Tab-separated table of C-alpha atoms in Angstrom:
chain	number	residue	atom	x	y	z
F	1	MET	CA	44.006	3.019	14.426
F	2	ASP	CA	41.763	0.110	13.479
F	3	THR	CA	41.744	-0.653	9.782
F	4	PRO	CA	38.882	-2.704	8.297
F	5	ALA	CA	40.743	-3.980	5.276
F	6	ASP	CA	40.949	-7.453	3.843
F	7	ALA	CA	43.745	-9.751	4.917
F	8	ASP	CA	43.995	-10.625	1.217
F	9	PRO	CA	43.400	-7.555	-0.964
F	10	ALA	CA	42.594	-9.749	-3.951
F	11	ALA	CA	39.780	-11.525	-2.155
F	12	ASP	CA	37.127	-8.820	-1.761
F	13	GLY	CA	33.935	-10.466	-0.508
F	14	ALA	CA	35.677	-13.501	0.990
F	15	PRO	CA	35.183	-13.993	4.745
F	16	ALA	CA	38.098	-12.704	6.797
F	17	VAL	CA	39.022	-11.510	10.257
F	18	VAL	CA	41.434	-8.602	10.694
F	19	GLU	CA	43.018	-8.023	14.092
F	20	THR	CA	44.381	-4.687	15.269
F	21	HIS	CA	45.852	-3.707	18.617
F	22	SER	CA	42.387	-2.758	19.940
F	23	ALA	CA	39.740	-4.539	17.856
F	24	LEU	CA	38.671	-7.416	15.645
F	25	ILE	CA	36.999	-6.672	12.308
F	26	ILE	CA	34.868	-9.475	10.884
F	27	LEU	CA	34.430	-9.232	7.117
F	28	TYR	CA	31.670	-11.177	5.402
F	29	GLY	CA	30.007	-10.496	2.076
F	30	ASP	CA	29.487	-6.751	1.681
F	31	GLU	CA	29.494	-5.978	5.408
F	32	ALA	CA	32.106	-5.392	8.101
F	33	HIS	CA	31.532	-5.685	11.858
F	34	LYS	CA	33.958	-4.248	14.368
F	35	VAL	CA	34.258	-5.677	17.882
F	36	ARG	CA	36.442	-3.924	20.426
F	37	LYS	CA	38.861	-5.910	22.583
F	38	ARG	CA	38.374	-5.915	26.356
F	39	ILE	CA	41.762	-4.357	27.106
F	40	ASP	CA	43.345	-1.452	28.944
F	41	LEU	CA	46.323	0.063	27.114
F	42	GLY	CA	46.693	3.010	29.434
F	43	PHE	CA	45.732	5.564	26.822
F	44	LEU	CA	42.705	3.418	25.887
F	45	ASP	CA	40.520	1.545	28.400
F	46	ASN	CA	37.970	-0.808	26.826
F	47	THR	CA	37.423	-3.079	29.807
F	48	THR	CA	33.772	-2.187	30.445
F	49	VAL	CA	30.659	-2.666	28.344
F	50	GLY	CA	29.827	1.009	28.835
F	51	ALA	CA	33.217	2.152	27.520
F	52	ARG	CA	32.921	-0.025	24.423
F	53	ALA	CA	29.371	1.217	23.848
F	54	GLU	CA	30.392	4.872	24.061
F	55	GLN	CA	33.363	4.428	21.764
F	56	SER	CA	31.244	2.549	19.224
F	57	ARG	CA	28.639	5.312	19.259
F	58	ARG	CA	31.309	8.004	18.892
F	59	GLU	CA	32.973	6.077	16.047
F	60	VAL	CA	29.774	6.104	13.997
F	61	GLU	CA	29.018	9.745	14.810
F	62	LEU	CA	32.483	11.089	14.044
F	63	ASN	CA	33.193	9.030	10.944
F	64	SER	CA	29.906	10.111	9.410
F	65	ARG	CA	31.594	13.472	8.826
F	66	LEU	CA	33.690	12.023	5.973
F	67	ALA	CA	32.024	8.688	5.171
F	68	PRO	CA	28.285	8.921	6.010
F	69	ASP	CA	27.339	6.054	3.689
F	70	VAL	CA	29.837	3.608	5.247
F	71	TYR	CA	28.691	3.485	8.869
F	72	GLY	CA	25.401	1.703	9.508
F	73	GLY	CA	25.089	2.146	13.256
F	74	VAL	CA	25.829	0.249	16.456
F	75	LEU	CA	24.428	-3.227	17.116
F	76	GLU	CA	23.816	-4.612	20.609
F	77	VAL	CA	25.021	-8.079	21.551
F	78	ARG	CA	22.843	-9.750	24.217
F	79	GLY	CA	23.590	-12.722	26.391
F	80	PRO	CA	21.261	-15.670	27.190
F	81	ASP	CA	19.519	-13.640	29.889
F	82	GLY	CA	18.841	-10.761	27.524
F	83	ASP	CA	21.381	-8.385	29.023
F	84	VAL	CA	23.570	-6.325	26.690
F	85	ILE	CA	27.086	-7.740	26.896
F	86	ASP	CA	28.777	-5.919	24.022
F	87	HIS	CA	28.415	-3.559	21.080
F	88	VAL	CA	29.409	-3.948	17.447
F	89	VAL	CA	29.884	-1.253	14.802
F	90	ARG	CA	28.192	-2.195	11.550
F	91	MET	CA	29.817	-0.943	8.347
F	92	ARG	CA	29.627	-1.265	4.612
F	93	ARG	CA	32.586	-3.327	3.467
F	94	LEU	CA	34.846	-1.265	1.258
F	95	PRO	CA	36.791	-2.785	-1.663
F	96	SER	CA	40.265	-3.449	-0.254
F	97	ARG	CA	41.875	-3.233	-3.684
F	98	ARG	CA	40.764	0.424	-3.770
F	99	SER	CA	42.373	1.428	-0.500
F	100	LEU	CA	45.006	4.093	-1.002
F	101	GLU	CA	47.623	1.832	0.550
F	102	ALA	CA	46.775	-1.040	-1.806
F	103	LEU	CA	46.871	1.287	-4.803
F	104	VAL	CA	50.264	2.692	-3.762
F	105	ARG	CA	51.667	-0.807	-3.253
F	106	SER	CA	50.298	-1.858	-6.636
F	107	ARG	CA	52.047	1.091	-8.240
F	108	ALA	CA	55.315	0.222	-6.481
F	109	ALA	CA	55.013	-3.358	-7.721
F	110	GLY	CA	54.671	-2.114	-11.287
F	111	THR	CA	51.125	-3.349	-11.779
F	112	SER	CA	49.825	0.186	-12.298
F	113	ARG	CA	51.233	3.369	-13.822
F	114	ALA	CA	53.797	5.239	-11.740
F	115	ASP	CA	52.252	8.555	-12.850
F	116	ASP	CA	48.635	7.391	-12.514
F	117	PRO	CA	46.644	10.641	-12.774
F	118	ASP	CA	43.674	9.084	-10.952
F	119	LEU	CA	45.867	8.385	-7.935
F	120	VAL	CA	47.162	11.945	-7.864
F	121	ALA	CA	43.639	13.293	-8.296
F	122	GLY	CA	42.498	10.987	-5.498
F	123	VAL	CA	44.958	12.326	-2.921
F	124	GLN	CA	44.209	15.869	-4.036
F	125	GLU	CA	40.517	15.222	-3.378
F	126	VAL	CA	41.402	13.867	0.051
F	127	GLY	CA	43.178	17.183	0.664
F	128	ARG	CA	40.000	19.024	-0.291
F	129	GLN	CA	37.826	16.845	1.957
F	130	LEU	CA	40.209	17.291	4.875
F	131	ASP	CA	40.087	21.057	4.411
F	132	HIS	CA	36.278	20.917	4.473
F	133	LEU	CA	36.386	18.858	7.677
F	134	HIS	CA	38.730	21.367	9.288
F	135	ALA	CA	36.732	24.368	8.060
F	136	ALA	CA	33.560	22.912	9.592
F	137	SER	CA	35.300	22.079	12.863
F	138	PRO	CA	33.729	23.843	15.839
F	139	ARG	CA	36.187	26.266	17.436
F	140	SER	CA	36.283	26.310	21.212
F	141	GLU	CA	38.696	26.936	24.062
F	142	GLU	CA	38.872	23.165	24.622
F	143	VAL	CA	39.913	22.532	21.013
F	144	ALA	CA	42.305	25.480	20.847
F	145	ALA	CA	44.035	24.403	24.060
F	146	MET	CA	45.432	21.322	22.322
F	147	GLY	CA	47.503	23.504	19.993
F	148	ALA	CA	49.148	25.452	22.794
F	149	PRO	CA	52.884	24.918	23.413
F	150	ASP	CA	52.411	23.026	26.693
F	151	ALA	CA	49.830	20.708	25.160
F	152	VAL	CA	51.985	19.902	22.131
F	153	ALA	CA	54.960	19.211	24.394
F	154	GLY	CA	52.719	16.999	26.508
F	155	LEU	CA	51.779	14.864	23.506
F	156	TRP	CA	55.450	14.224	22.820
F	157	ARG	CA	56.157	13.402	26.468
F	158	GLU	CA	53.316	10.885	26.671
F	159	SER	CA	54.271	9.019	23.505
F	160	ILE	CA	57.991	9.049	24.279
F	161	GLY	CA	57.345	7.841	27.823
F	162	LEU	CA	55.203	4.952	26.632
F	163	LEU	CA	57.640	4.032	23.865
F	164	ARG	CA	60.470	3.785	26.396
F	165	ARG	CA	58.502	1.087	28.225
F	166	LEU	CA	57.901	-0.914	25.042
F	167	SER	CA	60.270	-3.062	23.004
F	168	VAL	CA	61.551	-0.148	20.898
F	169	GLY	CA	62.611	1.808	23.960
F	170	GLU	CA	64.313	-1.237	25.424
F	171	ASP	CA	66.064	-2.273	22.205
F	172	ALA	CA	67.095	1.167	20.905
F	173	PRO	CA	66.967	3.769	23.705
F	174	GLU	CA	69.349	6.019	21.761
F	175	ILE	CA	66.734	6.505	19.040
F	176	VAL	CA	64.139	7.552	21.599
F	177	ASP	CA	66.723	9.903	23.130
F	178	ASP	CA	67.255	11.509	19.707
F	179	VAL	CA	63.512	11.974	19.237
F	180	GLU	CA	63.156	13.537	22.663
F	181	TRP	CA	66.015	16.004	22.155
F	182	LEU	CA	65.108	17.046	18.608
F	183	ALA	CA	61.405	17.513	19.369
F	184	GLY	CA	62.179	19.423	22.561
F	185	GLU	CA	64.704	21.715	20.875
F	186	TYR	CA	62.180	22.610	18.176
F	187	LEU	CA	59.429	23.380	20.677
F	188	ARG	CA	61.679	25.419	22.960
F	189	GLY	CA	62.099	28.010	20.210
F	190	ARG	CA	58.648	27.931	18.645
F	191	GLU	CA	56.245	29.218	21.300
F	192	ARG	CA	55.383	32.272	19.185
F	193	LEU	CA	54.596	30.082	16.185
F	194	LEU	CA	52.301	27.742	18.109
F	195	ARG	CA	50.462	30.610	19.782
F	196	ALA	CA	50.032	32.296	16.407
F	197	ARG	CA	48.565	29.072	15.003
F	198	VAL	CA	46.048	29.006	17.852
F	199	GLY	CA	45.195	32.668	17.292
F	200	ALA	CA	44.665	32.104	13.568
F	201	GLY	CA	42.124	29.324	14.216
F	202	ARG	CA	44.396	26.588	12.861
F	203	VAL	CA	43.640	24.191	15.732
F	204	VAL	CA	40.742	21.929	14.804
F	205	ASP	CA	38.727	18.835	15.634
F	206	GLY	CA	40.183	16.686	12.882
F	207	HIS	CA	40.443	13.042	11.916
F	208	GLY	CA	43.304	12.135	14.211
F	209	ASP	CA	44.447	8.928	12.531
F	210	LEU	CA	44.669	9.588	8.796
F	211	LEU	CA	46.297	6.515	7.260
F	212	ALA	CA	46.455	5.393	3.632
F	213	ALA	CA	44.899	2.051	4.598
F	214	ASP	CA	41.795	3.882	5.834
F	215	ILE	CA	41.209	5.870	2.629
F	216	TYR	CA	39.342	4.235	-0.240
F	217	LEU	CA	39.306	5.802	-3.697
F	218	GLU	CA	35.918	4.751	-5.005
F	219	ASP	CA	34.533	5.787	-8.389
F	220	ASP	CA	32.420	8.578	-6.885
F	221	GLY	CA	35.189	9.913	-4.648
F	222	PRO	CA	37.263	9.005	-1.603
F	223	ARG	CA	35.867	7.515	1.578
F	224	VAL	CA	37.933	8.406	4.627
F	225	ILE	CA	37.105	6.204	7.608
F	226	ASP	CA	38.267	5.177	11.073
F	227	CYS	CA	39.008	8.468	12.789
F	228	LEU	CA	40.264	8.531	16.360
F	229	GLU	CA	37.230	8.361	18.618
F	230	PHE	CA	38.370	7.197	22.068
F	231	ASP	CA	39.970	10.462	23.237
F	232	ASP	CA	38.819	13.816	21.883
F	233	ARG	CA	41.961	15.545	23.020
F	234	LEU	CA	44.033	13.313	20.725
F	235	ARG	CA	41.819	14.266	17.792
F	236	PHE	CA	42.041	17.976	18.568
F	237	GLY	CA	45.176	19.648	17.289
F	238	ASP	CA	46.833	21.746	14.654
F	239	ALA	CA	45.453	21.177	11.170
F	240	VAL	CA	48.989	20.365	10.000
F	241	LEU	CA	49.196	17.683	12.698
F	242	ASP	CA	46.193	16.052	11.036
F	243	ALA	CA	47.485	16.384	7.469
F	244	GLY	CA	50.956	15.295	8.542
F	245	PHE	CA	49.705	11.815	9.401
F	246	LEU	CA	48.814	10.961	5.808
F	247	ALA	CA	51.950	12.678	4.484
F	248	MET	CA	54.037	10.512	6.826
F	249	ASP	CA	52.216	7.337	5.827
F	250	LEU	CA	52.503	7.946	2.088
F	251	ASP	CA	56.193	8.712	2.475
F	252	ARG	CA	56.584	5.505	4.509
F	253	LEU	CA	55.033	3.603	1.606
F	254	GLY	CA	57.553	5.088	-0.834
F	255	ALA	CA	55.108	7.564	-2.357
F	256	ARG	CA	56.653	10.899	-1.418
F	257	ASP	CA	55.339	12.374	-4.666
F	258	LEU	CA	51.793	11.628	-3.517
F	259	ALA	CA	52.546	13.002	-0.055
F	260	GLU	CA	53.720	16.231	-1.687
F	261	ALA	CA	50.660	16.338	-3.969
F	262	PHE	CA	48.370	15.831	-0.980
F	263	LEU	CA	50.049	18.542	1.106
F	264	GLU	CA	50.082	20.975	-1.820
F	265	ALA	CA	46.373	20.383	-2.414
F	266	TYR	CA	45.601	20.866	1.271
F	267	ARG	CA	47.594	24.128	1.303
F	268	ASP	CA	45.797	25.363	-1.808
F	269	PHE	CA	42.326	24.568	-0.480
F	270	SER	CA	42.937	25.764	3.075
F	271	GLY	CA	45.230	28.721	2.396
F	272	ASP	CA	47.374	27.491	5.279
F	273	ASP	CA	50.952	28.635	4.729
F	274	ALA	CA	52.442	26.691	7.636
F	275	PRO	CA	56.249	26.662	7.636
F	276	SER	CA	57.914	23.525	6.339
F	277	SER	CA	59.542	23.010	9.726
F	278	LEU	CA	56.160	22.672	11.429
F	279	VAL	CA	54.953	20.184	8.814
F	280	HIS	CA	58.028	18.003	9.343
F	281	HIS	CA	57.775	18.366	13.123
F	282	TYR	CA	54.272	16.943	13.038
F	283	ILE	CA	55.240	14.271	10.493
F	284	GLY	CA	57.842	13.218	13.044
F	285	TYR	CA	55.225	13.080	15.787
F	286	ARG	CA	52.942	10.950	13.643
F	287	ALA	CA	55.787	8.536	12.884
F	288	LEU	CA	56.412	8.265	16.623
F	289	VAL	CA	52.727	7.503	17.248
F	290	ARG	CA	52.784	4.744	14.626
F	291	SER	CA	55.978	3.369	16.158
F	292	LYS	CA	54.232	3.275	19.524
F	293	VAL	CA	51.138	1.509	18.168
F	294	THR	CA	53.238	-0.983	16.199
F	295	ALA	CA	55.350	-1.697	19.287
F	296	ILE	CA	52.169	-2.323	21.300
F	297	ARG	CA	51.062	-4.884	18.712
F	298	ALA	CA	54.481	-6.538	18.811
F	299	ASP	CA	54.381	-6.746	22.607
F	300	GLN	CA	50.817	-8.098	22.524
F	301	SER	CA	51.873	-10.913	20.216
F	302	GLY	CA	54.962	-11.621	22.322
F	303	SER	CA	56.982	-11.669	19.122
F	304	ALA	CA	60.165	-9.829	18.274
F	305	GLY	CA	59.556	-10.321	14.589
F	306	ALA	CA	58.402	-8.127	11.750
F	307	GLN	CA	56.225	-5.816	13.870
F	308	ALA	CA	59.078	-5.084	16.271
F	309	ARG	CA	61.346	-4.277	13.332
F	310	ASP	CA	58.649	-2.057	11.821
F	311	ALA	CA	58.286	-0.192	15.118
F	312	LEU	CA	62.009	0.490	15.100
F	313	LYS	CA	61.920	1.698	11.491
F	314	LEU	CA	59.088	4.079	12.343
F	315	ALA	CA	61.060	5.475	15.277
F	316	ASP	CA	63.966	6.033	12.870
F	317	ARG	CA	61.534	7.770	10.543
F	318	ALA	CA	60.536	10.102	13.380
F	319	VAL	CA	64.195	11.060	13.833
F	320	ASP	CA	64.552	11.683	10.092
F	321	ALA	CA	61.500	13.962	10.029
F	322	LEU	CA	62.700	15.896	13.063
F	323	LEU	CA	66.074	16.436	11.409
F	324	ARG	CA	64.252	17.860	8.391
F	325	ALA	CA	62.227	20.052	10.779
F	326	ARG	CA	65.317	21.814	12.111
F	327	VAL	CA	65.075	25.589	11.919
F	328	ARG	CA	68.349	26.944	10.569
F	329	LEU	CA	70.051	30.306	10.451
F	330	VAL	CA	72.466	30.072	7.524
F	331	LEU	CA	75.194	32.647	7.028
F	332	VAL	CA	76.454	32.675	3.434
F	333	GLY	CA	79.459	34.961	3.362
F	334	GLY	CA	82.705	35.844	1.668
F	335	VAL	CA	84.366	38.841	0.098
F	336	SER	CA	82.711	40.764	-2.709
F	337	GLY	CA	82.524	38.735	-5.912
F	338	SER	CA	82.943	35.392	-4.118
F	339	GLY	CA	79.595	34.079	-5.415
F	340	LYS	CA	77.760	34.196	-2.116
F	341	SER	CA	74.588	35.700	-3.602
F	342	THR	CA	74.575	33.211	-6.453
F	343	LEU	CA	74.866	30.343	-3.955
F	344	ALA	CA	72.470	31.782	-1.380
F	345	ALA	CA	69.416	31.813	-3.655
F	346	PRO	CA	69.291	28.095	-4.606
F	347	LEU	CA	70.424	27.162	-1.089
F	348	ALA	CA	67.409	28.991	0.339
F	349	VAL	CA	65.169	27.066	-2.054
F	350	ALA	CA	66.737	23.744	-1.032
F	351	LEU	CA	66.187	24.553	2.642
F	352	LYS	CA	62.706	26.020	2.055
F	353	ALA	CA	64.126	29.073	3.788
F	354	GLU	CA	63.607	32.813	3.600
F	355	LEU	CA	66.398	34.753	1.877
F	356	LEU	CA	67.638	38.093	3.205
F	357	ARG	CA	70.379	39.985	1.349
F	358	SER	CA	72.434	42.714	2.957
F	359	ASP	CA	72.655	44.479	-0.427
F	360	ASP	CA	68.854	44.797	-0.521
F	361	LEU	CA	68.739	46.166	3.028
F	362	ARG	CA	71.676	48.484	2.358
F	363	SER	CA	69.605	50.452	-0.121
F	364	ASP	CA	67.570	51.703	2.855
F	365	VAL	CA	70.677	53.215	4.481
F	366	PRO	CA	71.196	56.932	3.642
F	367	ALA	CA	74.204	57.357	1.365
F	368	ASP	CA	75.261	60.620	2.981
F	369	GLN	CA	76.362	58.975	6.235
F	370	GLY	CA	80.073	59.359	6.954
F	371	GLY	CA	81.831	56.962	4.622
F	372	GLY	CA	78.685	56.212	2.623
F	373	ARG	CA	76.807	52.947	2.698
F	374	TYR	CA	79.990	51.011	3.465
F	375	SER	CA	80.878	53.054	6.564
F	376	GLU	CA	81.175	51.182	9.856
F	377	GLU	CA	77.943	52.806	11.066
F	378	ALA	CA	76.043	51.879	7.907
F	379	ILE	CA	77.313	48.289	7.955
F	380	ALA	CA	76.321	47.912	11.618
F	381	ALA	CA	72.823	49.213	10.838
F	382	VAL	CA	72.391	46.736	7.978
F	383	TYR	CA	73.480	43.743	10.044
F	384	THR	CA	71.337	44.785	13.004
F	385	ARG	CA	68.281	45.101	10.800
F	386	MET	CA	68.997	41.801	9.048
F	387	LEU	CA	69.389	39.891	12.318
F	388	ASP	CA	66.250	41.470	13.812
F	389	VAL	CA	64.172	40.324	10.851
F	390	ALA	CA	65.816	36.892	10.902
F	391	GLY	CA	65.081	36.452	14.619
F	392	ASP	CA	61.376	37.073	14.019
F	393	MET	CA	61.317	34.551	11.177
F	394	LEU	CA	63.141	31.893	13.189
F	395	ALA	CA	60.643	32.237	16.034
F	396	MET	CA	57.885	31.571	13.496
F	397	GLY	CA	59.537	28.348	12.356
F	398	ARG	CA	61.066	29.670	9.145
F	399	SER	CA	64.684	28.959	8.335
F	400	VAL	CA	66.621	31.961	7.051
F	401	VAL	CA	69.568	32.329	4.695
F	402	LEU	CA	71.485	35.557	5.256
F	403	ASP	CA	73.528	36.743	2.280
F	404	ALA	CA	76.247	39.171	3.443
F	405	THR	CA	80.029	39.222	3.673
F	406	TRP	CA	80.125	38.103	7.345
F	407	LEU	CA	83.816	39.072	7.385
F	408	ASP	CA	83.687	40.593	10.872
F	409	PRO	CA	83.765	37.983	13.682
F	410	ARG	CA	81.680	40.352	15.816
F	411	ARG	CA	78.787	40.125	13.355
F	412	ARG	CA	79.065	36.344	13.313
F	413	ALA	CA	78.962	36.299	17.118
F	414	GLU	CA	75.764	38.384	17.001
F	415	ALA	CA	74.243	35.891	14.564
F	416	GLU	CA	75.223	33.037	16.866
F	417	THR	CA	73.319	34.726	19.699
F	418	VAL	CA	70.228	35.168	17.517
F	419	ALA	CA	70.306	31.485	16.535
F	420	ALA	CA	70.792	30.344	20.136
F	421	ASP	CA	67.914	32.512	21.378
F	422	ALA	CA	65.630	30.951	18.750
F	423	HIS	CA	66.907	27.396	19.363
F	424	ALA	CA	67.901	27.339	15.703
F	425	GLU	CA	70.875	25.578	14.138
F	426	LEU	CA	73.585	27.990	13.002
F	427	VAL	CA	75.230	27.070	9.688
F	428	GLU	CA	78.154	29.142	8.397
F	429	VAL	CA	79.258	28.985	4.764
F	430	ALA	CA	82.299	30.837	3.400
F	431	CYS	CA	82.458	31.304	-0.375
F	432	THR	CA	85.899	31.576	-1.963
F	433	ALA	CA	87.387	32.158	-5.405
F	434	PRO	CA	90.812	33.152	-6.807
F	435	ARG	CA	91.540	36.897	-6.664
F	436	GLY	CA	91.513	37.247	-10.430
F	437	GLU	CA	88.050	35.691	-10.598
F	438	LEU	CA	86.808	37.987	-7.803
F	439	VAL	CA	87.966	41.061	-9.745
F	440	ARG	CA	86.448	39.760	-12.990
F	441	ARG	CA	83.042	39.194	-11.365
F	442	ILE	CA	82.968	42.622	-9.699
F	443	GLU	CA	83.855	44.434	-12.920
F	444	GLN	CA	81.391	42.372	-14.937
F	445	ARG	CA	78.413	43.073	-12.691
F	446	ARG	CA	79.260	46.769	-12.402
F	447	ARG	CA	79.266	46.999	-16.200
F	448	ALA	CA	75.936	45.168	-16.336
F	449	GLY	CA	74.435	47.452	-13.674
F	450	SER	CA	71.894	44.797	-12.705
F	451	ASP	CA	73.200	43.828	-9.262
F	452	PRO	CA	72.263	45.726	-6.074
F	453	SER	CA	75.801	45.390	-4.713
F	454	GLU	CA	77.809	48.615	-4.760
F	455	ALA	CA	81.132	46.924	-3.976
F	456	THR	CA	84.102	47.954	-6.104
F	457	VAL	CA	87.536	46.486	-6.672
F	458	ALA	CA	88.781	48.988	-4.086
F	459	VAL	CA	86.273	47.638	-1.542
F	460	LEU	CA	87.464	44.111	-2.370
F	461	GLY	CA	91.059	45.163	-1.711
F	462	ARG	CA	90.191	46.446	1.757
F	463	GLN	CA	88.227	43.270	2.512
F	464	LEU	CA	91.115	41.007	1.536
F	465	ALA	CA	93.637	43.086	3.480
F	466	GLY	CA	91.673	42.743	6.726
F	467	LEU	CA	90.368	39.206	6.231
F	468	ALA	CA	89.932	37.426	9.589
F	469	PRO	CA	89.963	33.629	9.985
F	470	TRP	CA	86.537	31.914	9.839
F	471	PRO	CA	87.258	28.412	11.178
F	472	GLU	CA	83.597	27.565	11.913
F	473	ALA	CA	82.547	27.944	8.280
F	474	ILE	CA	82.095	25.300	5.622
F	475	GLU	CA	84.266	26.534	2.777
F	476	VAL	CA	82.840	26.446	-0.760
F	477	GLY	CA	85.009	27.078	-3.792
F	478	THR	CA	82.551	28.750	-6.137
F	479	THR	CA	84.650	28.048	-9.215
F	480	GLU	CA	84.462	24.334	-8.382
F	481	LEU	CA	80.800	23.929	-7.344
F	482	ASP	CA	78.230	24.825	-10.007
F	483	ILE	CA	76.437	27.318	-7.777
F	484	ARG	CA	74.046	28.285	-10.579
F	485	SER	CA	72.627	24.747	-10.638
F	486	ALA	CA	69.802	24.163	-8.171
F	487	ASP	CA	70.405	20.406	-8.304
F	488	ALA	CA	74.135	20.776	-7.626
F	489	VAL	CA	73.501	23.118	-4.692
F	490	ARG	CA	70.876	20.791	-3.236
F	491	GLU	CA	73.231	17.811	-3.501
F	492	TRP	CA	75.947	19.851	-1.789
F	493	ALA	CA	73.536	20.837	0.975
F	494	GLU	CA	72.438	17.245	1.560
F	495	ARG	CA	76.071	16.148	1.857
F	496	ASN	CA	77.077	18.940	4.206
F	497	LEU	CA	73.933	19.843	6.155
F	498	GLY	CA	72.095	16.529	6.459
F	499	PRO	CA	68.438	15.739	5.653
F	500	LEU	CA	66.648	18.612	3.914
F	501	PRO	CA	62.938	19.466	4.084
F	502	TRP	CA	60.668	18.115	1.365
F	503	ALA	CA	57.212	18.849	2.783
């Protein structure tokens, strides 16, 4: 949380003092010295010499994992009588113009290339280094406990509770309410996912405070500094919680492309296929933490100026991330030939969701059942199987798009129960087209023989004759929306479903 960067990025080497919410960093020549404030913030108590000594020692020890050539040790400060009265962390001063934040801001200002390959390579290397840190992390019951459902919920409660007592909570309590509800709803349905993450060894002793301002892209590779040292339990957590901090910060700086490159590199190096919903959930938590820290700084200064506004923006960013983290069960239905399968595929991509098609599952149903694969018994078996699989995926944090007719209100009611049990958002989409177009599509695909659907024009006739109202559905005219265009479908989804996942 304490960033030893120049006040003026252009003035590397010039004397400067940088103040954070918990420390002062004195910059002079090629050295930096960090002095902790004598304060008690509740979650951080630096009021005693012993506490400041221990935190200084831990800072050097822990940051040597990623930047061993930056930290030079802890210096003692003695009073006139020779007693130790304070401790100072001695560091090598890093070139502020090479901090990742400075480089991103330079790119945004147009003073460097927007597609700078060195910048992309730099964040990819940070992803590799973070994976190495996580891989080397000692596994223990103490570490693993911080990834358990109760512990994750506790982190949210602590930060939300503190934020309510700060300026953000006083000025915009409705935003904090939104954060609390969205985070809680996600966690209520994701106990299986979090326990599986613990079981897979994905809870680590990480960095804990991975910000772009604390990453320096030097010629011989990145230096990642200033990890969270004052409370081990806040540094322990899911590996995605750690990576999500930098993804959040890069996105905040307007560099979502770099955030995506960083996350992709981390996934590739670590092999961690965490669901997009979990990544966004933790991005939201990290935005909330930054809002809290920024609000503390604003309250310390007694100013309702830029820092207070930034704290509010970060709280808004937490809400945005949590909206993108929503786990959805999406029913894409309509009569045969309505274009539901054509729409469902790009919609699943836009939502980073799993796609299940009733036509694929139907092939597992014996054709010699009474009435064939479209008998009432066969249809019930397909929907039961589809909803069982979907329920398992939802519990593991994966949104699901279900491609079927969904003409029977009873089946839709069953899907509603599955979504409610998983604390997932139910989205219902009804595809429509003129009858002549429906017939044309069915005949065309039967001639082509390339579609798993066995529906005929006769089946279509029975469907239309018994068509029940579907008032809960968003209706999509598939002759009007270009459902074969991924971009068009994504734009439609953003308009109708709200913020979509990007991580």
